[in-house]
Tab-separated table of C-alpha atoms in Angstrom:
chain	number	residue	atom	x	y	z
A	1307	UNK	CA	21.284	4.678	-3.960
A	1308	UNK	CA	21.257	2.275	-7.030
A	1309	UNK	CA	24.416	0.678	-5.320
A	1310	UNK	CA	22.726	-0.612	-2.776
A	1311	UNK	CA	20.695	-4.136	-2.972
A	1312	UNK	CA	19.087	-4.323	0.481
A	1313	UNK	CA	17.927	-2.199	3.246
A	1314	UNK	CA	17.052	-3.868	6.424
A	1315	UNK	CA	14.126	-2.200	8.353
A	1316	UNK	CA	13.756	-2.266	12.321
A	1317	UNK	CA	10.632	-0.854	13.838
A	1318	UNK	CA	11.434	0.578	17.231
A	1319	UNK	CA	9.784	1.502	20.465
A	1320	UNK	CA	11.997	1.522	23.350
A	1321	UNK	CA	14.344	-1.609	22.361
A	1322	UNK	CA	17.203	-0.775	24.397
A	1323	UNK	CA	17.612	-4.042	25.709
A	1324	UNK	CA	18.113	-6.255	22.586
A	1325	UNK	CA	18.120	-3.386	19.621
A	1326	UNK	CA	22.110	-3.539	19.151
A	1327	UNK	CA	21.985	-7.309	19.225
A	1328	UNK	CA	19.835	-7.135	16.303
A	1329	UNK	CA	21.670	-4.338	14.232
A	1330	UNK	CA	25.025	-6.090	14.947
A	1331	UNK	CA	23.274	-9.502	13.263
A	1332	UNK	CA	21.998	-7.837	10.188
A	1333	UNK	CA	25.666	-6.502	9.521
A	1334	UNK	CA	27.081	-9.098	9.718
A	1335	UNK	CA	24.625	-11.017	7.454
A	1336	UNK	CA	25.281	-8.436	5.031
A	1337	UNK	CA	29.139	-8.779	5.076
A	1338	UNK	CA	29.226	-12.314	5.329
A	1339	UNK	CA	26.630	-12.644	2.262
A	1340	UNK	CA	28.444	-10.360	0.280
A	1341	UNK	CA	24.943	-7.796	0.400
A	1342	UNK	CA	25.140	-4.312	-0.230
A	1343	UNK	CA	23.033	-2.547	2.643
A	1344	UNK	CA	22.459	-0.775	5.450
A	1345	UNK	CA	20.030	-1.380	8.280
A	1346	UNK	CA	17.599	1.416	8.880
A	1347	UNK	CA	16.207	1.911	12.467
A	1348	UNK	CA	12.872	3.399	12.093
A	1349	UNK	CA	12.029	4.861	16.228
A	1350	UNK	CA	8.557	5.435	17.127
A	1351	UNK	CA	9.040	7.740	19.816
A	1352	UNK	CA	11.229	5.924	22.185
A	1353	UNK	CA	12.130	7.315	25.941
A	1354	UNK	CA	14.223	4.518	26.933
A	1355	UNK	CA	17.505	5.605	24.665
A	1356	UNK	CA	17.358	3.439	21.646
A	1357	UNK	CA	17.928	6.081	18.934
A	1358	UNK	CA	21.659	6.896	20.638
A	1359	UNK	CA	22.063	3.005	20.861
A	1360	UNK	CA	21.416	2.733	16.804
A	1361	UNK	CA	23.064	5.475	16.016
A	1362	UNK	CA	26.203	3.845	17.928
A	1363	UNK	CA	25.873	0.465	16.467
A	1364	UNK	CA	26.026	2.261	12.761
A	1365	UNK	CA	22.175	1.766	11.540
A	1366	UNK	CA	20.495	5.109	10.275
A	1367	UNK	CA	18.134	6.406	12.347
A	1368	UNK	CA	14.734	7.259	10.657
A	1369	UNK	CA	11.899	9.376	13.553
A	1370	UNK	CA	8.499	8.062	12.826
A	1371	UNK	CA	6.687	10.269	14.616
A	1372	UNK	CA	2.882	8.654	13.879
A	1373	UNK	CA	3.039	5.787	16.377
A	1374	UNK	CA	1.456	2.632	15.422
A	1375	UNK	CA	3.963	-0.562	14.102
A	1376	UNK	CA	2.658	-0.108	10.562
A	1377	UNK	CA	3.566	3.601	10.857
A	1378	UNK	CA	7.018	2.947	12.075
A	1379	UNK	CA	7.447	0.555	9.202
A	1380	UNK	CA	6.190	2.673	6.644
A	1381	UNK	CA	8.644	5.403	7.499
A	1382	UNK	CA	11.532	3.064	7.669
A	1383	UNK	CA	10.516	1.826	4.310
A	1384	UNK	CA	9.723	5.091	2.666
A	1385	UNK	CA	13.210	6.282	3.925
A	1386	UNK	CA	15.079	2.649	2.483
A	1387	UNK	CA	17.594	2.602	-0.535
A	1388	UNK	CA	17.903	-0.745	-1.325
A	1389	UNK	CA	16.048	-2.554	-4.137
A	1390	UNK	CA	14.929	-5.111	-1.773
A	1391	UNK	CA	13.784	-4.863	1.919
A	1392	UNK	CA	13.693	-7.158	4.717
A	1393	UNK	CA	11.715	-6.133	7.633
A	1394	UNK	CA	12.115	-7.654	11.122
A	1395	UNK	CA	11.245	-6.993	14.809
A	1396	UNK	CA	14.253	-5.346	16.861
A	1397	UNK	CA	13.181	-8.043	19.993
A	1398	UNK	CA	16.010	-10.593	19.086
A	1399	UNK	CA	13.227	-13.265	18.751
A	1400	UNK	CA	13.911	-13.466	15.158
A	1401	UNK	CA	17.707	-14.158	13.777
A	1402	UNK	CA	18.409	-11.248	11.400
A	1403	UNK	CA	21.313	-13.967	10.304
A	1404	UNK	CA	19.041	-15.872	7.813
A	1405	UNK	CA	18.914	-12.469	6.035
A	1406	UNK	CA	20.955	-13.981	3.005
A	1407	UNK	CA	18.023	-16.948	2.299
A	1408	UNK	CA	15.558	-14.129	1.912
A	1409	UNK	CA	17.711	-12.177	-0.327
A	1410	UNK	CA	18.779	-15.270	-2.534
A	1411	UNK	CA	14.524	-15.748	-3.109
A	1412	UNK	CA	14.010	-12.034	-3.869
A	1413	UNK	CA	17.032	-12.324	-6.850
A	1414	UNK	CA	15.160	-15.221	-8.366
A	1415	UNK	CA	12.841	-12.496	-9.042
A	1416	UNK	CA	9.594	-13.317	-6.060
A	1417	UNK	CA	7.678	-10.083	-5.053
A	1418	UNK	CA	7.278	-11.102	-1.354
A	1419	UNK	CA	9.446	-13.605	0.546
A	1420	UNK	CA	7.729	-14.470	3.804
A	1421	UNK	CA	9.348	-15.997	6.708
A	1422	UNK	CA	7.840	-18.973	8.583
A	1423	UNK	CA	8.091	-20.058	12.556
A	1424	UNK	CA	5.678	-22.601	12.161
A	1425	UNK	CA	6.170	-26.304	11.543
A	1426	UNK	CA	3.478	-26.865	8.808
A	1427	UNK	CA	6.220	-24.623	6.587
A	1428	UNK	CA	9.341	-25.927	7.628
A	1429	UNK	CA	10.043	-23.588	10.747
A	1430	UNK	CA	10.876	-24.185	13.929
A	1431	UNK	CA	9.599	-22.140	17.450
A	1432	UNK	CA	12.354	-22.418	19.893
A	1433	UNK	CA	11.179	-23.413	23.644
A	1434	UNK	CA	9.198	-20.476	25.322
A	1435	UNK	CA	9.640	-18.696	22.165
A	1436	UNK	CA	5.469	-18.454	21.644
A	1437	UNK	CA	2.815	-18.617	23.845
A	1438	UNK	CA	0.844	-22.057	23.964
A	1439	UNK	CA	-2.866	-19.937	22.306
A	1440	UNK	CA	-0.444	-18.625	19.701
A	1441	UNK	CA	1.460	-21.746	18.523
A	1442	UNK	CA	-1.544	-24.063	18.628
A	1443	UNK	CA	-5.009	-21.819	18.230
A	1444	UNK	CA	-4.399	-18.034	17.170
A	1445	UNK	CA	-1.711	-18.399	14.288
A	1446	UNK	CA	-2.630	-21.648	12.256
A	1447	UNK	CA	-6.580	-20.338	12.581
A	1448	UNK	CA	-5.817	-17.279	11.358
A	1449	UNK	CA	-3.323	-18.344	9.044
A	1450	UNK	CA	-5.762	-20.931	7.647
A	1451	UNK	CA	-8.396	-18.227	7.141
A	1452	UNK	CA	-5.929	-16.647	5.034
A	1453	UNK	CA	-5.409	-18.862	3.146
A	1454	UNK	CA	-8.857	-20.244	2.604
A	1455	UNK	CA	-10.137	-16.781	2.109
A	1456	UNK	CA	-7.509	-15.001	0.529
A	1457	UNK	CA	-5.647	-18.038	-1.376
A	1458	UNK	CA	-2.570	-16.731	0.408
A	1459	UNK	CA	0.196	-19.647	-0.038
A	1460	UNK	CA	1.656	-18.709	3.434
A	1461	UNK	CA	2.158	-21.227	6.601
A	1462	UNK	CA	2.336	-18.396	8.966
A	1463	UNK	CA	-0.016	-14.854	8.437
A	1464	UNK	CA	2.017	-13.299	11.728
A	1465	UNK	CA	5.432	-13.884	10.765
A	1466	UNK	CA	7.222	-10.630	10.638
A	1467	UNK	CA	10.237	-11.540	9.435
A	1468	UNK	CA	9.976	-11.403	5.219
A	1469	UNK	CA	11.726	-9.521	2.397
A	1470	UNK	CA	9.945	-7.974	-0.425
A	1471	UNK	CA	10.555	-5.414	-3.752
A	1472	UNK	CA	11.305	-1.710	-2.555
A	1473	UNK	CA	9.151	-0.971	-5.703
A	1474	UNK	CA	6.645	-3.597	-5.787
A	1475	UNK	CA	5.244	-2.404	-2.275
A	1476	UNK	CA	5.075	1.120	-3.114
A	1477	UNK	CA	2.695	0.217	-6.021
A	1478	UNK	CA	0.825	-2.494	-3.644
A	1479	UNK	CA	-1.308	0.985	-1.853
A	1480	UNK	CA	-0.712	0.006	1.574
A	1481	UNK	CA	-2.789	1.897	3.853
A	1482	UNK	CA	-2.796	0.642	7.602
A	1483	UNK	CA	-1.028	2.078	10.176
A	1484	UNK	CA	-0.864	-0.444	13.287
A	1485	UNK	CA	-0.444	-3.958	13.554
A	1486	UNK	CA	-2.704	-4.808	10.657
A	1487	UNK	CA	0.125	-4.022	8.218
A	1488	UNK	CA	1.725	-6.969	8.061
A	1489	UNK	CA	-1.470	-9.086	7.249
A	1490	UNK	CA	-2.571	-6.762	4.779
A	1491	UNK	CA	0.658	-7.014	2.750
A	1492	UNK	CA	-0.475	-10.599	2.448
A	1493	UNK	CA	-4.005	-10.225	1.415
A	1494	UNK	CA	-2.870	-7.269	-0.659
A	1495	UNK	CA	-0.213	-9.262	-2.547
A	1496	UNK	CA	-2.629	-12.534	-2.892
A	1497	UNK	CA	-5.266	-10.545	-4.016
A	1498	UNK	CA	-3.083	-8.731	-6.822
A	1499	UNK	CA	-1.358	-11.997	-8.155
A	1500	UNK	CA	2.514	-11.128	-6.795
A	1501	UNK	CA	4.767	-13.793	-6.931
A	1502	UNK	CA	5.308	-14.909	-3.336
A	1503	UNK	CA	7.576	-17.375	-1.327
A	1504	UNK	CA	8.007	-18.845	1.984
A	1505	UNK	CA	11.411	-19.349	4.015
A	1506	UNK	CA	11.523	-21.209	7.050
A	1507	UNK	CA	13.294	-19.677	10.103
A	1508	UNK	CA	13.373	-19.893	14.045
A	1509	UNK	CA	11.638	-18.220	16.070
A	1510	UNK	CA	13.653	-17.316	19.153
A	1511	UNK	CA	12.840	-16.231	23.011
A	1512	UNK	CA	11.483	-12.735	23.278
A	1513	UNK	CA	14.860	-11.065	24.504
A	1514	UNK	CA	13.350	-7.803	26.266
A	1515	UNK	CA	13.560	-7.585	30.138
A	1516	UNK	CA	12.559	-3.955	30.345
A	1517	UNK	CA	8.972	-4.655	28.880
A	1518	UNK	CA	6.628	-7.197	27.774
A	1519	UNK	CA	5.944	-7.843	24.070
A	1520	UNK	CA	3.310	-5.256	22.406
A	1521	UNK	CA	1.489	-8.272	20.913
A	1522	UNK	CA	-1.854	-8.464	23.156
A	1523	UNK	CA	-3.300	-11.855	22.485
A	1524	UNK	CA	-6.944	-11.351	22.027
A	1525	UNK	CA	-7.067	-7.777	21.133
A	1526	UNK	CA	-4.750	-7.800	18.772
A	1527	UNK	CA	-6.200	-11.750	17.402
A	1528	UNK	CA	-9.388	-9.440	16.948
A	1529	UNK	CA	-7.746	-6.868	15.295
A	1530	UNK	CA	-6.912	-9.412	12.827
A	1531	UNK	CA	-9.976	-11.466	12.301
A	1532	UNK	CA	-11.794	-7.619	11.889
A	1533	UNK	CA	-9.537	-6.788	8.845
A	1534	UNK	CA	-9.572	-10.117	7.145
A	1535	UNK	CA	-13.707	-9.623	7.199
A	1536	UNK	CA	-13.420	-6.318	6.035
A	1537	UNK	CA	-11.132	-7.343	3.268
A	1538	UNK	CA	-13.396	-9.864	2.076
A	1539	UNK	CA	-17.340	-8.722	0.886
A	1540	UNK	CA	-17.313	-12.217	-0.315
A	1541	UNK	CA	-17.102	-14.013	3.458
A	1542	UNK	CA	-18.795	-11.439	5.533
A	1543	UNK	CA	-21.934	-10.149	3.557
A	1544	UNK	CA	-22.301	-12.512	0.732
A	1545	UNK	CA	-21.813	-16.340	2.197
A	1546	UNK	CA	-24.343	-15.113	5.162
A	1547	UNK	CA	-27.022	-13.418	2.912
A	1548	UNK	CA	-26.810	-16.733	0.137
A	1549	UNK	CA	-27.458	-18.864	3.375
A	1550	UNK	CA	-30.233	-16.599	4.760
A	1551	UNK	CA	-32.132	-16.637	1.037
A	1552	UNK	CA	-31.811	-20.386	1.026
A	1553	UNK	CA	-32.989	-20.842	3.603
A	1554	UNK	CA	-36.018	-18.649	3.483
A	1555	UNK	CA	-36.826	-20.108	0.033
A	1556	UNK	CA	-36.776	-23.096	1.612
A	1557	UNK	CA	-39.201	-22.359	4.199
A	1558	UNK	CA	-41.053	-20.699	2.378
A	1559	UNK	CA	-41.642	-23.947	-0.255
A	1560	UNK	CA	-42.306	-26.165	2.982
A	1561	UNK	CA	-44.508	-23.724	4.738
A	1562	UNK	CA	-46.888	-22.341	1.800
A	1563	UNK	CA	-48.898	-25.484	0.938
A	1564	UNK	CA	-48.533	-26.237	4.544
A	1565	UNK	CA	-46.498	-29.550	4.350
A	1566	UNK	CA	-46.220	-31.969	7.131
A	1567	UNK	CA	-43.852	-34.517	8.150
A	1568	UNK	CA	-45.088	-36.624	10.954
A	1569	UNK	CA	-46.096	-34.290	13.745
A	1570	UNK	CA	-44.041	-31.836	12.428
A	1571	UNK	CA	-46.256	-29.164	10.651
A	1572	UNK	CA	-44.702	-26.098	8.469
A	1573	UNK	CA	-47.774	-23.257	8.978
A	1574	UNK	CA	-47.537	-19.568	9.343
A	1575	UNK	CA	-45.027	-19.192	12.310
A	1576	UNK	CA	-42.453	-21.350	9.558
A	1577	UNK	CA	-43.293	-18.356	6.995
A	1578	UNK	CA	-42.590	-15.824	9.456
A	1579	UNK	CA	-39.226	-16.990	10.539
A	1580	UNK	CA	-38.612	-17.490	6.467
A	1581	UNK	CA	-39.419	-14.279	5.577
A	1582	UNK	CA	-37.043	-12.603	8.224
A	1583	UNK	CA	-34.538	-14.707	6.579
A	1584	UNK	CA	-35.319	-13.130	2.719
A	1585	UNK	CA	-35.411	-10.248	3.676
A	1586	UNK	CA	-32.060	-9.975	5.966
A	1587	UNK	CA	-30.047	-12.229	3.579
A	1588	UNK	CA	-31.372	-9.939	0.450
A	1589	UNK	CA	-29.934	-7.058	2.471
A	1590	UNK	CA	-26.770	-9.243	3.198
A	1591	UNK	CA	-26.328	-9.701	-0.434
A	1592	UNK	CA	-26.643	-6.080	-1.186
A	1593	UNK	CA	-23.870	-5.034	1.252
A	1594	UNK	CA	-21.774	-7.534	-0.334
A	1595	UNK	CA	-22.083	-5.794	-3.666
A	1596	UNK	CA	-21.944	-2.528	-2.030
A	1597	UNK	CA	-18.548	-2.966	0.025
A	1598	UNK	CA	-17.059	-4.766	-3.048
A	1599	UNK	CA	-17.874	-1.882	-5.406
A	1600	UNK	CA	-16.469	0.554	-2.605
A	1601	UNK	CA	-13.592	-1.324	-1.844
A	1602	UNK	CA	-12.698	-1.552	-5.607
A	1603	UNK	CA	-13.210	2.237	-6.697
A	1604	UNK	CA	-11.130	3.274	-3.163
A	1605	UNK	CA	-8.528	0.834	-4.197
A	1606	UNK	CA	-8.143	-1.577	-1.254
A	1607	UNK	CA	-9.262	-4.223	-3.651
A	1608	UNK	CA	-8.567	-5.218	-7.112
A	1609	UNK	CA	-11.224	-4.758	-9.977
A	1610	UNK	CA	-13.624	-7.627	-10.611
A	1611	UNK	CA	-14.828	-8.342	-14.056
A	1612	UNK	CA	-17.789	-10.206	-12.166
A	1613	UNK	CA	-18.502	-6.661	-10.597
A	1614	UNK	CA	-18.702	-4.863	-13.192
A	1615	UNK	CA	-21.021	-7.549	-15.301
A	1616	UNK	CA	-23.675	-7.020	-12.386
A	1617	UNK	CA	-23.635	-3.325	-12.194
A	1618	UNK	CA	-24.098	-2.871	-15.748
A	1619	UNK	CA	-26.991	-5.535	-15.664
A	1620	UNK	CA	-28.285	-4.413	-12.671
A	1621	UNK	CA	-28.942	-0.742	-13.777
A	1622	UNK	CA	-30.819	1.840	-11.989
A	1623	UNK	CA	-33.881	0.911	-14.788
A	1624	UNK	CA	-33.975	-2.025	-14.332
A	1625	UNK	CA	-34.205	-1.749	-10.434
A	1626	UNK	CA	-36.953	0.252	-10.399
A	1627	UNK	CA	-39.200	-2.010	-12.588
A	1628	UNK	CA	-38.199	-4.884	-10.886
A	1629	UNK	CA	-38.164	-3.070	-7.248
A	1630	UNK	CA	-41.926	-1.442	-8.267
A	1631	UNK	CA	-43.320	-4.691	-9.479
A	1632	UNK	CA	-42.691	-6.587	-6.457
A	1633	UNK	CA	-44.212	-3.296	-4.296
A	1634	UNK	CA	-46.940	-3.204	-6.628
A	1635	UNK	CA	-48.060	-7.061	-6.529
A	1636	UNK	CA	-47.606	-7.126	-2.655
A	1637	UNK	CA	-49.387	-4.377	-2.080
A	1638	UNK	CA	-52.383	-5.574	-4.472
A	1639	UNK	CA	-52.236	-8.784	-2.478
A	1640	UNK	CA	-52.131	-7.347	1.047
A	1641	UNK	CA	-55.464	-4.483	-0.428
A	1642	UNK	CA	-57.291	-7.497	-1.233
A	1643	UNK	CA	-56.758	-9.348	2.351
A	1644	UNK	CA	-58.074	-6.111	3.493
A	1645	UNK	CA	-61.243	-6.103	1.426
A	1646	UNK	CA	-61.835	-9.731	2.239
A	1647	UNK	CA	-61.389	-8.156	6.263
A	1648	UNK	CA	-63.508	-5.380	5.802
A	1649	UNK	CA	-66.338	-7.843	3.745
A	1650	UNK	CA	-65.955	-10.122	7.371
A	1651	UNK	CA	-67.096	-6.602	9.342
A	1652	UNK	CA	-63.317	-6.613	10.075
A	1653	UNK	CA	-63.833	-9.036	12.372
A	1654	UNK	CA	-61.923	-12.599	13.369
A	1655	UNK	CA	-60.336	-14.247	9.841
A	1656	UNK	CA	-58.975	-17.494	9.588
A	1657	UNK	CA	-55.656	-17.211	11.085
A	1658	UNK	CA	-53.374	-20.072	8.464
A	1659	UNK	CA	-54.901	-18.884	5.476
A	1660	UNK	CA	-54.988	-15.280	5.642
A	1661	UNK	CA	-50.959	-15.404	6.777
A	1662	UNK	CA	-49.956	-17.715	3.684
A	1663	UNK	CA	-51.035	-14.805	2.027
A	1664	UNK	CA	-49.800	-11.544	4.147
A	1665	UNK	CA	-46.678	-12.947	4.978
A	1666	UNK	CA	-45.644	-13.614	1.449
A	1667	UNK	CA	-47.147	-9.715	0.172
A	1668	UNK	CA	-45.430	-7.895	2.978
A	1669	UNK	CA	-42.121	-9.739	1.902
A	1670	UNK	CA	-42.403	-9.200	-1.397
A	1671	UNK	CA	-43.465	-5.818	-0.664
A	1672	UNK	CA	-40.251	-4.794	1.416
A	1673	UNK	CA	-37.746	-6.927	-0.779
A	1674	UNK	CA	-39.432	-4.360	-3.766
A	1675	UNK	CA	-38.701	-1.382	-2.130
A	1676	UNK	CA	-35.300	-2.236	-1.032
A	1677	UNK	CA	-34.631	-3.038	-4.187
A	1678	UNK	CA	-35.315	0.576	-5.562
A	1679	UNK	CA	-33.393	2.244	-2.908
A	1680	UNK	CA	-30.624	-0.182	-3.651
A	1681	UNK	CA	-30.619	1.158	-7.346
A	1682	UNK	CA	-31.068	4.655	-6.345
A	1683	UNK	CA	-27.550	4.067	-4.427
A	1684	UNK	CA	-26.049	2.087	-7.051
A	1685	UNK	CA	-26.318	5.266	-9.194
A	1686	UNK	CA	-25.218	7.458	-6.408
A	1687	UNK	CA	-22.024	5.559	-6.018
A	1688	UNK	CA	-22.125	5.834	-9.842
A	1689	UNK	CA	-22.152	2.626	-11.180
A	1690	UNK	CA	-25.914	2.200	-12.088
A	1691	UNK	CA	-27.356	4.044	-15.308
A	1692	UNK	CA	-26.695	6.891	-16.774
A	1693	UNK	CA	-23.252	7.778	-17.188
A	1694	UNK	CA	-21.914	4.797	-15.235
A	1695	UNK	CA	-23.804	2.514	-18.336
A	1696	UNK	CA	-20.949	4.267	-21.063
């Protein structure tokens, strides 16, 4: 095993039209770059007779028998015995020839070497080798998001050509199964600080005639955009519930001494519409420190010293006097509109001022007891008082 530098992985699922085209290009990148491999077929379950056709062409066969592409390449990978790995789709749209410039990046000692098809890194996409929503919309969007998000120094999130450390990705906790794999890799290894580098290659016409490609545009563009918004607390609780508090606070500074501008009059229907915004971007906020702190004791993202500053501030104590104090005042504020109803025979009141006064209780009131069953959680998940204060 310790003889061999790379293993070359090939998902599979019924490939019979273009599978010994690709085996018989990453053997001869070996041999002409001087590499000691082997290529590894990892089959999914196929019917169409690609397992006889690797076996013939000299790979090693590997049955995954969980289907899903991030299944199939887990197996192949768990099964490799090279120090490094390059992984690549057996549809002869990528040229298992530039093996050797992914190999020469992993020696200089880079974690992850990911391939590029795109332009904006250097690659090139062959005629009819991508669709036109692909090229132009679905991969630099995505790939953008990636990199905005995840500060991901990639040109191309979908590429699936790329070579990493056998031991560095055993280590990274990889966890999905299907298509998602290859993006989280990225977001995994941006998140953890791995040393990562890009390669431009050519992307090549789909060579399958049997089937179409498994890629499904918008399901699978979905797919993607849902696990780069679950991998990020920051972009799809927090950003949302900071914009719903400003805004509420702002509202709620234009609307309480009933400021005008022109025609334009901030009364009791502004405070409404502020309030809703308090209270769902205070809820926002807490999911965001909820998934994070989740996310971070399950291991799908790394520990934040930020995190861990606000839990041990933020203790199950201190919620409660906080969370009672604002249920307390609202509630004394909302008794004494009562009163003042029951003192008018509980009949009409005037409408403006008794709602610059409700509205803001009732708020206050159900931001207060959020807040205590937020604490009460906090501690459940065992980061708020008590032992999680040590």
């Amino acid at each position: 095993m310790s003889s061999l530098e790379l293993s070359v992985v090939m998902p599979c699922l019924n490939e019979a039209d273009t599978l010994a085209i690709c085996i018989h290009k990453a053997q001869r990148a070996l041999a002409e770059g001087g590499i000691a491999g082997e290529v590894i077929v990892a089959d999914n379950g196929s019917t169409d007779g690609s397992q006889a056709i690797a076996e013939a062409a000299g790979a090693r066969l590997v049955a995954v028998p969980e289907r899903g592409y991030g299944a199939a390449l887990a197996g192949g990978i768990a099964a490799a015995r090279g120090s490094f790995v390059v992984m690549g789709d057996a549809d002869d749209s990528y040229d298992f020839l530039e093996i050797p410039a992914f190999v020469t990046r992993l020696r200089e000692g880079h974690d992850l070497v990911q391939g590029c098809r795109l332009p904006a890194g250097g690659g090139r996409i062959a005629q009819g080798a991508m669709p036109f929503l692909h090229q132009w919309l679905g991969n630099p969007v995505l790939t953008a998001l990636v990199r905005w998000w995840f500060r991901a120094p990639i040109h191309d999130v979908y590429c699936g050509l790329r070579g990493f450390r056998r031991e560095w990705l055993a280590g990274l906790g990889m966890r999905s199964r299907g298509m998602e794999f290859a993006t989280e890799m990225i977001i995994r290894a941006s998140l953890t600080g791995a040393s990562i580098a890009e390669v431009p290659i050519t992307l090549h016409p789909d060579g399958r005639l049997a089937h179409p490609p498994h890629l499904r545009t918008f399901r699978d563009g979905w797919r993607t955009l849902r696990f780069f918004l679950l991998c990020t607390p920051r972009w799809l609780f927090l950003v949302p519930g900071l914009a719903l508090v400003l805004a509420g606070l702002v509202g709620f500074t234009l609307a309480l001494p009933g400021w005008r501008w022109g025609r334009v009059a901030f009364d009791a229907h502004t405070l409404l519409y502020s309030s809703l915004g308090l209270i769902c971007g205070y809820q926002s906020l807490l999911f965001a420190v909820f998934a994070k702190t989740v996310a971070v004791r399950e291991g799908l993202l790394p520990p934040d010293p930020r995190l861990t500053r606000f839990h041990r501030i933020a203790s199950l104590e201190r919620s409660l006097l906080v969370g009672l104090a604002a249920i307390f005042g609202g509630t004394a504020v909302l008794a004494a509109v009562f009163l003042g109803w029951r003192e008018a025979g509980f009949g009409h009141l005037d409408y403006a001022t008794t709602m610059r006064r409700v509205i803001p209780a009732a708020t206050a009131t159900a931001l207060g007891f959020t807040t205590v069953l937020a604490g009460f959680f906090s501690a459940i998940l065992g980061v708020g008082g008590g032992e999680g204060q040590r």
